[in-house]
Structures are given as C-alpha cells and as structure tokens.
Tab-separated table of C-alpha atoms in Angstrom:
chain	number	residue	atom	x	y	z
A	1380	MET	CA	61.316	45.852	14.326
A	1381	THR	CA	61.861	46.653	17.940
A	1382	ASP	CA	60.846	44.569	20.878
A	1383	TYR	CA	58.231	47.165	21.732
A	1384	GLY	CA	56.770	46.928	18.204
A	1385	MET	CA	56.793	43.147	18.344
A	1386	ASP	CA	55.026	43.164	21.694
A	1387	LYS	CA	52.346	45.501	20.342
A	1388	SER	CA	51.872	43.302	17.252
A	1389	ASN	CA	51.662	40.162	19.379
A	1390	GLN	CA	49.116	41.838	21.679
A	1391	LYS	CA	46.980	42.879	18.739
A	1392	ALA	CA	47.220	39.389	17.231
A	1393	ASN	CA	46.299	37.786	20.562
A	1394	THR	CA	43.391	40.213	21.001
A	1395	ALA	CA	42.134	39.496	17.482
A	1396	SER	CA	42.543	35.755	18.057
A	1397	ASN	CA	40.617	35.927	21.329
A	1398	GLU	CA	37.845	37.998	19.754
A	1399	THR	CA	37.609	35.555	16.867
A	1400	ARG	CA	37.469	32.609	19.282
A	1401	ASP	CA	34.757	34.387	21.329
A	1402	SER	CA	32.741	35.090	18.172
A	1403	TYR	CA	33.137	31.482	17.082
A	1404	ASP	CA	31.989	30.218	20.490
A	1405	LYS	CA	28.937	32.525	20.415
A	1406	MET	CA	28.022	31.410	16.888
A	1407	LYS	CA	28.500	27.749	17.836
A	1408	SER	CA	26.283	28.174	20.896
A	1409	ALA	CA	23.605	29.983	18.877
A	1410	THR	CA	23.708	27.304	16.175
A	1411	GLU	CA	23.399	24.470	18.700
A	1412	SER	CA	20.492	26.275	20.348
A	1413	SER	CA	18.794	26.714	16.963
A	1414	PHE	CA	19.248	23.030	16.152
A	1415	LYS	CA	17.794	22.020	19.522
A	1416	THR	CA	14.801	24.319	18.992
A	1417	ALA	CA	14.311	23.004	15.462
A	1418	GLY	CA	14.519	19.453	16.775
A	1419	VAL	CA	11.860	20.093	19.406
A	1420	GLU	CA	9.563	21.802	16.890
A	1421	GLY	CA	10.206	19.084	14.326
A	1422	GLN	CA	9.324	16.409	16.872
A	1423	LYS	CA	6.067	18.247	17.629
A	1424	VAL	CA	5.206	18.177	13.917
A	1425	VAL	CA	6.097	14.487	13.660
A	1426	ASP	CA	3.934	13.694	16.692
A	1427	GLU	CA	0.991	15.625	15.214
A	1428	VAL	CA	1.361	13.816	11.879
A	1429	LYS	CA	1.458	10.455	13.672
A	1430	LYS	CA	-1.653	11.360	15.641
A	1431	THR	CA	-3.525	12.462	12.518
A	1432	GLY	CA	-2.357	9.416	10.564
A	1433	SER	CA	-3.408	7.040	13.349
A	1434	LYS	CA	-6.858	8.615	13.454
A	1435	ALA	CA	-7.201	8.338	9.674
A	1436	VAL	CA	-6.180	4.658	9.740
A	1437	SER	CA	-8.625	3.986	12.556
A	1438	ASP	CA	-11.431	5.731	10.650
A	1439	LEU	CA	-10.646	3.754	7.490
A	1440	GLN	CA	-10.643	0.475	9.396
A	1441	GLY	CA	-14.049	1.324	10.867
A	1442	GLU	CA	-15.443	2.136	7.425
A	1443	ALA	CA	-13.965	-1.062	5.985
A	1444	LYS	CA	-15.695	-3.094	8.699
A	1445	LYS	CA	-19.003	-1.340	7.949
A	1446	ALA	CA	-18.554	-2.059	4.234
A	1447	GLY	CA	-17.777	-5.702	4.988
A	1448	VAL	CA	-20.945	-6.029	7.069
A	1449	LYS	CA	-23.002	-4.363	4.327
A	1450	TYR	CA	-21.458	-6.710	1.733
A	1451	ASP	CA	-22.385	-9.738	3.846
A	1452	GLU	CA	-25.944	-8.446	4.268
A	1453	MET	CA	-26.300	-7.907	0.522
A	1454	GLY	CA	-24.927	-11.383	-0.184
A	1455	ALA	CA	-27.429	-12.952	2.216
A	1456	ALA	CA	-30.313	-10.983	0.643
A	1457	PHE	CA	-29.220	-12.059	-2.862
A	1458	THR	CA	-29.032	-15.700	-1.808
A	1459	LYS	CA	-32.470	-15.475	-0.211
A	1460	ASN	CA	-33.973	-13.929	-3.361
A	1461	MET	CA	-32.306	-16.487	-5.606
A	1462	GLU	CA	-33.859	-19.349	-3.656
A	1463	GLY	CA	-37.293	-18.256	-4.909
A	1464	VAL	CA	-36.041	-18.092	-8.498
A	1465	GLU	CA	-34.440	-21.528	-8.224
A	1466	THR	CA	-37.664	-22.974	-6.855
A	1467	MET	CA	-39.696	-21.442	-9.691
A	1468	ILE	CA	-37.294	-22.803	-12.328
A	1469	THR	CA	-37.296	-26.325	-10.861
A	1470	GLU	CA	-41.079	-26.381	-10.586
A	1471	ASN	CA	-41.664	-24.967	-14.126
A	1472	PRO	CA	-38.654	-25.838	-16.300
A	1473	ILE	CA	-40.429	-25.465	-19.665
A	1474	ALA	CA	-41.734	-22.005	-18.829
A	1475	ALA	CA	-38.270	-20.997	-17.565
A	1476	VAL	CA	-36.645	-22.109	-20.836
A	1477	LEU	CA	-39.245	-20.244	-22.923
A	1478	VAL	CA	-38.741	-17.066	-20.877
A	1479	ALA	CA	-34.963	-17.375	-21.315
A	1480	ILE	CA	-35.374	-17.785	-25.081
A	1481	GLY	CA	-37.666	-14.742	-25.204
A	1482	VAL	CA	-35.244	-12.593	-23.196
A	1483	GLY	CA	-32.355	-13.703	-25.412
A	1484	PHE	CA	-34.341	-12.900	-28.558
A	1485	LEU	CA	-35.233	-9.406	-27.275
A	1486	ALA	CA	-31.631	-8.733	-26.196
A	1487	GLY	CA	-30.411	-9.806	-29.649
A	1488	MET	CA	-32.881	-7.483	-31.360
A	1489	LEU	CA	-31.814	-4.549	-29.175
A	1490	ILE	CA	-28.109	-5.179	-29.773
A	1491	ARG	CA	-28.545	-5.273	-33.566
A	1492	ARG	CA	-30.026	-1.789	-33.631
C-alpha cells in the first residue's frame, strides 16, 4: 500500500475512533443523567412511603392507647360489679351454694342433649 493509501486509512480509522468515543461519551452522559433522575424520583417515593408509614404508626399508637383506656374502664366496671356479687355470696352462703348447684345441674342437662 502506498503512503497516500495508508494516510487515508489512518484518517478513516481516527475519524471512526473519534466518532465512537463521542458516541460513548454521549451515551455515558445520558446514562448518568438517567440515573440521577431515577435517584431523585426514587428518593421522592421513599420519602412519601416514610411519611405514610409514620402516619399509619401514629394512628395505630393512638388507637392502641384508646383500646388500653377502654380495657381499663371495663376492668374497673367488672370489679365494681363483682363487689356486689361477693357481698351477696358472703351474706347468703347457703343460697349461693344452692344456686350454683342448680346452675350446674341445668348446664349438665343441656350438655347431655
């Protein structure tokens, strides 16, 4: 091959190499930009999920406190009602035993059927 032919081949190779490098740089830049955009959007989603999750936890804690208060109220009411039953049993033990026997007898009859 002549020097002129070699020069032309080298020029074409250099041009192709430069074009390839330019294309690579453009693709790299576009990819980095896409990753940055995805990162920003992903962070927005993560922040929204955190916000929603925090609200849900807060709501559940509030409901748990309400349930705890209701449980305590029911326990106090039960204790108050049981005091009357305890008093009645201590004042009339024979009647209490007879009522218990009667309830047991009726429960036994119902279970057998």
